[in-house]
Tab-separated table of N, CA and C in Angstrom:
chain	number	residue	atom	x	y	z
B	29	MET	N	94.538	26.564	21.523
B	29	MET	CA	94.912	27.962	21.431
B	29	MET	C	93.647	28.816	21.433
B	30	LEU	N	93.622	29.829	22.271
B	30	LEU	CA	92.502	30.745	22.321
B	30	LEU	C	92.614	31.771	21.199
B	31	GLN	N	91.472	32.155	20.690
B	31	GLN	CA	91.462	33.147	19.627
B	31	GLN	C	90.327	34.128	19.882
B	32	LYS	N	90.630	35.409	19.846
B	32	LYS	CA	89.624	36.437	20.083
B	32	LYS	C	88.792	36.620	18.824
B	33	ILE	N	87.479	36.651	18.992
B	33	ILE	CA	86.579	36.869	17.863
B	33	ILE	C	86.129	38.320	17.917
B	34	LEU	N	86.302	39.022	16.813
B	34	LEU	CA	86.052	40.454	16.786
B	34	LEU	C	84.669	40.827	16.261
B	35	CYS	N	83.741	39.900	16.289
B	35	CYS	CA	82.377	40.199	15.857
B	35	CYS	C	81.410	39.267	16.583
B	36	GLY	N	80.132	39.475	16.402
B	36	GLY	CA	79.129	38.734	17.140
B	36	GLY	C	78.640	37.457	16.479
B	37	TYR	N	79.040	37.200	15.248
B	37	TYR	CA	78.547	36.029	14.526
B	37	TYR	C	79.701	35.182	14.009
B	38	THR	N	79.540	33.871	14.103
B	38	THR	CA	80.518	32.939	13.545
B	38	THR	C	79.784	31.880	12.736
B	39	THR	N	80.488	31.318	11.785
B	39	THR	CA	79.932	30.222	10.989
B	39	THR	C	81.082	29.353	10.500
B	40	PRO	N	80.848	28.052	10.375
B	40	PRO	CA	81.887	27.205	9.794
B	40	PRO	C	82.006	27.478	8.293
B	41	ILE	N	83.189	27.265	7.776
B	41	ILE	CA	83.440	27.573	6.370
B	41	ILE	C	82.571	26.729	5.434
B	42	SER	N	82.237	25.505	5.834
B	42	SER	CA	81.404	24.653	4.979
B	42	SER	C	80.012	25.262	4.790
B	43	LYS	N	79.441	25.798	5.866
B	43	LYS	CA	78.128	26.439	5.766
B	43	LYS	C	78.228	27.738	4.960
B	44	PHE	N	79.301	28.487	5.184
B	44	PHE	CA	79.487	29.735	4.458
B	44	PHE	C	79.653	29.484	2.964
B	45	LYS	N	80.424	28.458	2.607
B	45	LYS	CA	80.645	28.141	1.193
B	45	LYS	C	79.359	27.714	0.495
B	46	SER	N	78.482	27.028	1.210
B	46	SER	CA	77.261	26.536	0.573
B	46	SER	C	76.304	27.677	0.219
B	47	ASN	N	76.266	28.745	1.025
B	47	ASN	CA	75.385	29.867	0.719
B	47	ASN	C	75.859	31.126	1.448
B	48	PRO	N	76.848	31.827	0.883
B	48	PRO	CA	77.381	33.012	1.563
B	48	PRO	C	76.356	34.129	1.714
B	49	ASN	N	75.455	34.285	0.738
B	49	ASN	CA	74.444	35.345	0.841
B	49	ASN	C	73.510	35.111	2.020
B	50	ALA	N	73.124	33.865	2.256
B	50	ALA	CA	72.248	33.558	3.379
B	50	ALA	C	72.953	33.828	4.708
B	51	ALA	N	74.242	33.511	4.784
B	51	ALA	CA	74.993	33.757	6.016
B	51	ALA	C	75.069	35.258	6.308
B	52	LEU	N	75.338	36.056	5.288
B	52	LEU	CA	75.409	37.508	5.482
B	52	LEU	C	74.036	38.079	5.828
B	53	ALA	N	72.986	37.566	5.218
B	53	ALA	CA	71.635	38.033	5.515
B	53	ALA	C	71.249	37.695	6.954
B	54	GLU	N	71.642	36.526	7.418
B	54	GLU	CA	71.330	36.102	8.787
B	54	GLU	C	72.004	37.003	9.822
B	55	ALA	N	73.160	37.547	9.478
B	55	ALA	CA	73.886	38.435	10.391
B	55	ALA	C	73.305	39.848	10.393
B	56	GLN	N	72.375	40.129	9.519
B	56	GLN	CA	71.666	41.405	9.460
B	56	GLN	C	72.597	42.620	9.380
B	57	GLY	N	73.574	42.556	8.486
B	57	GLY	CA	74.453	43.692	8.255
B	57	GLY	C	75.716	43.709	9.093
B	58	ASP	N	75.888	42.767	9.985
B	58	ASP	CA	77.101	42.709	10.799
B	58	ASP	C	78.146	41.814	10.129
B	59	ALA	N	79.353	41.856	10.659
B	59	ALA	CA	80.435	41.007	10.171
B	59	ALA	C	80.242	39.577	10.656
B	60	ILE	N	80.822	38.631	9.912
B	60	ILE	CA	80.763	37.214	10.270
B	60	ILE	C	82.188	36.677	10.318
B	61	ALA	N	82.525	35.989	11.394
B	61	ALA	CA	83.811	35.303	11.493
B	61	ALA	C	83.623	33.908	10.903
B	62	VAL	N	84.410	33.573	9.898
B	62	VAL	CA	84.308	32.271	9.241
B	62	VAL	C	85.456	31.401	9.735
B	63	SER	N	85.094	30.207	10.263
B	63	SER	CA	86.107	29.356	10.896
B	63	SER	C	86.282	28.034	10.151
B	64	SER	N	87.451	27.482	10.330
B	64	SER	CA	87.781	26.157	9.824
B	64	SER	C	88.648	25.486	10.879
B	65	ASN	N	88.284	24.267	11.289
B	65	ASN	CA	89.015	23.554	12.339
B	65	ASN	C	89.116	24.388	13.621
B	66	ASN	N	88.014	25.048	13.965
B	66	ASN	CA	87.914	25.869	15.174
B	66	ASN	C	88.896	27.034	15.216
B	67	GLN	N	89.333	27.498	14.074
B	67	GLN	CA	90.208	28.664	13.971
B	67	GLN	C	89.563	29.664	13.019
B	68	ILE	N	89.527	30.927	13.404
B	68	ILE	CA	88.982	31.957	12.521
B	68	ILE	C	89.926	32.112	11.335
B	69	GLN	N	89.373	31.950	10.142
B	69	GLN	CA	90.165	32.060	8.920
B	69	GLN	C	90.050	33.446	8.285
B	70	PHE	N	88.837	34.018	8.327
B	70	PHE	CA	88.626	35.351	7.787
B	70	PHE	C	87.298	35.894	8.285
B	71	TYR	N	87.119	37.189	8.069
B	71	TYR	CA	85.865	37.858	8.396
B	71	TYR	C	85.189	38.249	7.097
B	72	ALA	N	83.891	38.039	7.014
B	72	ALA	CA	83.109	38.450	5.853
B	72	ALA	C	82.206	39.594	6.280
B	73	VAL	N	82.166	40.633	5.462
B	73	VAL	CA	81.320	41.786	5.770
B	73	VAL	C	80.491	42.140	4.547
B	74	PRO	N	79.277	42.636	4.747
B	74	PRO	CA	78.480	43.100	3.615
B	74	PRO	C	79.122	44.324	2.974
B	75	ALA	N	78.798	44.580	1.729
B	75	ALA	CA	79.392	45.697	0.990
B	75	ALA	C	79.157	47.031	1.701
B	76	SER	N	77.965	47.239	2.239
B	76	SER	CA	77.667	48.523	2.896
B	76	SER	C	78.562	48.747	4.117
B	77	LEU	N	78.813	47.704	4.897
B	77	LEU	CA	79.692	47.829	6.062
B	77	LEU	C	81.135	48.067	5.631
B	78	PHE	N	81.574	47.396	4.579
B	78	PHE	CA	82.927	47.599	4.067
B	78	PHE	C	83.109	49.047	3.608
B	79	GLU	N	82.107	49.602	2.927
B	79	GLU	CA	82.184	50.990	2.483
B	79	GLU	C	82.270	51.943	3.673
B	80	GLU	N	81.504	51.682	4.737
B	80	GLU	CA	81.568	52.517	5.937
B	80	GLU	C	82.947	52.427	6.585
B	81	MET	N	83.501	51.224	6.654
B	81	MET	CA	84.824	51.050	7.258
B	81	MET	C	85.887	51.769	6.437
B	82	THR	N	85.783	51.698	5.128
B	82	THR	CA	86.742	52.374	4.255
B	82	THR	C	86.669	53.885	4.445
B	83	ALA	N	85.448	54.417	4.486
B	83	ALA	CA	85.288	55.858	4.699
B	83	ALA	C	85.856	56.267	6.051
B	84	PHE	N	85.603	55.469	7.089
B	84	PHE	CA	86.142	55.775	8.418
B	84	PHE	C	87.669	55.788	8.396
B	85	CYS	N	88.282	54.809	7.737
B	85	CYS	CA	89.752	54.754	7.662
B	85	CYS	C	90.314	55.964	6.931
B	86	GLU	N	89.652	56.377	5.862
B	86	GLU	CA	90.119	57.561	5.135
B	86	GLU	C	90.074	58.801	6.020
B	87	PHE	N	88.996	58.966	6.769
B	87	PHE	CA	88.908	60.101	7.676
B	87	PHE	C	89.938	59.997	8.785
B	88	ALA	N	90.174	58.798	9.309
B	88	ALA	CA	91.155	58.619	10.379
B	88	ALA	C	92.553	58.967	9.885
B	89	GLN	N	92.872	58.624	8.644
B	89	GLN	CA	94.189	58.934	8.095
B	89	GLN	C	94.380	60.431	7.917
B	90	ARG	N	93.294	61.133	7.695
B	90	ARG	CA	93.381	62.583	7.537
B	90	ARG	C	93.482	63.298	8.873
B	91	GLY	N	93.260	62.577	9.967
B	91	GLY	CA	93.397	63.168	11.289
B	91	GLY	C	92.194	63.952	11.751
B	92	THR	N	91.018	63.638	11.241
B	92	THR	CA	89.824	64.345	11.667
B	92	THR	C	88.783	63.353	12.150
B	93	THR	N	87.981	63.767	13.088
B	93	THR	CA	86.902	62.905	13.553
B	93	THR	C	85.562	63.383	13.024
B	94	GLU	N	85.560	64.441	12.236
B	94	GLU	CA	84.336	64.972	11.655
B	94	GLU	C	83.945	64.132	10.449
B	95	LEU	N	82.806	63.497	10.512
B	95	LEU	CA	82.317	62.694	9.393
B	95	LEU	C	81.174	63.443	8.714
B	96	GLU	N	81.482	64.602	8.168
B	96	GLU	CA	80.451	65.439	7.587
B	96	GLU	C	80.238	65.171	6.102
B	97	SER	N	81.228	64.646	5.422
B	97	SER	CA	81.075	64.413	3.992
B	97	SER	C	81.826	63.153	3.599
B	98	ILE	N	81.522	62.649	2.445
B	98	ILE	CA	82.196	61.461	1.926
B	98	ILE	C	83.481	61.912	1.250
B	99	PRO	N	84.633	61.338	1.606
B	99	PRO	CA	85.901	61.842	1.091
B	99	PRO	C	86.060	61.714	-0.422
B	100	ALA	N	85.348	60.809	-1.067
B	100	ALA	CA	85.509	60.612	-2.506
B	100	ALA	C	84.851	61.715	-3.319
B	101	LYS	N	83.984	62.498	-2.719
B	101	LYS	CA	83.306	63.556	-3.451
B	101	LYS	C	84.075	64.851	-3.255
B	102	PHE	N	84.807	65.263	-4.265
B	102	PHE	CA	85.607	66.478	-4.187
B	102	PHE	C	85.096	67.452	-5.234
B	103	THR	N	84.828	68.649	-4.822
B	103	THR	CA	84.471	69.696	-5.771
B	103	THR	C	85.430	70.848	-5.572
B	104	ALA	N	85.747	71.496	-6.641
B	104	ALA	CA	86.670	72.620	-6.590
B	104	ALA	C	85.916	73.943	-6.606
B	105	GLU	N	84.678	73.912	-6.212
B	105	GLU	CA	83.858	75.120	-6.217
B	105	GLU	C	84.460	76.172	-5.291
B	106	GLY	N	84.699	77.346	-5.825
B	106	GLY	CA	85.224	78.439	-5.025
B	106	GLY	C	86.739	78.426	-4.872
B	107	LEU	N	87.431	77.481	-5.505
B	107	LEU	CA	88.894	77.415	-5.400
B	107	LEU	C	89.542	77.992	-6.653
B	108	ASP	N	90.649	78.658	-6.473
B	108	ASP	CA	91.466	79.097	-7.590
B	108	ASP	C	92.465	77.963	-7.860
B	109	MET	N	92.131	77.107	-8.795
B	109	MET	CA	92.943	75.913	-9.024
B	109	MET	C	94.342	76.251	-9.525
B	110	ASP	N	94.508	77.391	-10.214
B	110	ASP	CA	95.854	77.790	-10.632
B	110	ASP	C	96.724	78.076	-9.411
B	111	LYS	N	96.154	78.773	-8.422
B	111	LYS	CA	96.902	79.066	-7.195
B	111	LYS	C	97.191	77.783	-6.422
B	112	VAL	N	96.189	76.891	-6.329
B	112	VAL	CA	96.377	75.632	-5.612
B	112	VAL	C	97.491	74.818	-6.246
B	113	SER	N	97.473	74.687	-7.583
B	113	SER	CA	98.509	73.891	-8.249
B	113	SER	C	99.877	74.553	-8.128
B	114	ALA	N	99.935	75.890	-8.171
B	114	ALA	CA	101.213	76.587	-8.005
B	114	ALA	C	101.767	76.363	-6.604
B	115	ASP	N	100.893	76.425	-5.587
B	115	ASP	CA	101.324	76.175	-4.213
B	115	ASP	C	101.826	74.742	-4.045
B	116	MET	N	101.126	73.803	-4.665
B	116	MET	CA	101.558	72.401	-4.580
B	116	MET	C	102.915	72.218	-5.243
B	117	ALA	N	103.112	72.838	-6.420
B	117	ALA	CA	104.388	72.716	-7.126
B	117	ALA	C	105.522	73.312	-6.291
B	118	LYS	N	105.235	74.440	-5.618
B	118	LYS	CA	106.252	75.077	-4.779
B	118	LYS	C	106.652	74.150	-3.628
B	119	LYS	N	105.661	73.518	-2.995
B	119	LYS	CA	105.955	72.604	-1.889
B	119	LYS	C	106.770	71.412	-2.352
B	120	VAL	N	106.439	70.873	-3.533
B	120	VAL	CA	107.181	69.726	-4.059
B	120	VAL	C	108.627	70.117	-4.347
B	121	LYS	N	108.828	71.288	-4.947
B	121	LYS	CA	110.178	71.757	-5.264
B	121	LYS	C	110.993	72.003	-4.002
B	122	GLN	N	110.323	72.433	-2.922
B	122	GLN	CA	111.024	72.699	-1.665
B	122	GLN	C	111.292	71.406	-0.899
B	123	GLY	N	110.804	70.275	-1.400
B	123	GLY	CA	111.055	68.998	-0.742
B	123	GLY	C	110.231	68.811	0.506
B	124	GLY	N	108.930	68.999	0.385
B	124	GLY	CA	108.035	68.810	1.529
B	124	GLY	C	108.162	67.406	2.105
B	125	LYS	N	107.852	67.262	3.354
B	125	LYS	CA	108.008	65.997	4.059
B	125	LYS	C	106.739	65.156	4.033
B	126	GLY	N	105.924	65.270	2.997
B	126	GLY	CA	104.738	64.441	2.889
B	126	GLY	C	103.550	64.961	3.651
B	127	GLU	N	103.607	66.227	4.056
B	127	GLU	CA	102.472	66.791	4.780
B	127	GLU	C	101.432	67.234	3.767
B	128	PHE	N	100.190	66.918	4.062
B	128	PHE	CA	99.112	67.274	3.170
B	128	PHE	C	98.134	68.167	3.901
B	129	GLU	N	97.443	68.949	3.159
B	129	GLU	CA	96.435	69.812	3.753
B	129	GLU	C	95.192	69.776	2.869
B	130	GLU	N	94.079	70.123	3.459
B	130	GLU	CA	92.840	70.169	2.709
B	130	GLU	C	92.498	71.611	2.413
B	131	TRP	N	91.954	71.849	1.217
B	131	TRP	CA	91.587	73.198	0.832
B	131	TRP	C	90.099	73.376	1.008
B	132	GLN	N	89.706	74.504	1.502
B	132	GLN	CA	88.282	74.789	1.695
B	132	GLN	C	87.903	76.041	0.973
């Protein structure tokens, strides 16, 4: 059975189990496909790459391609939070269909 490999590095699971840090270091920040019996079992990624992928997914879910800020950092500077919360409560009471918006 053919299997598509979605990264540039592969390693057998026995080598990965013996020293996972060395395998990740050898890939120089890229993902590693870990195989067993010539089948890809999982992909291993360094923490920094996983964080980038998570941030990208969060931005993709919001429907924007602008990667100007990290989504986890939210400040309410310049917002009237009483008005924001009142608007949110009104939408919930009206039975909104799960549409979200960002406040600037």
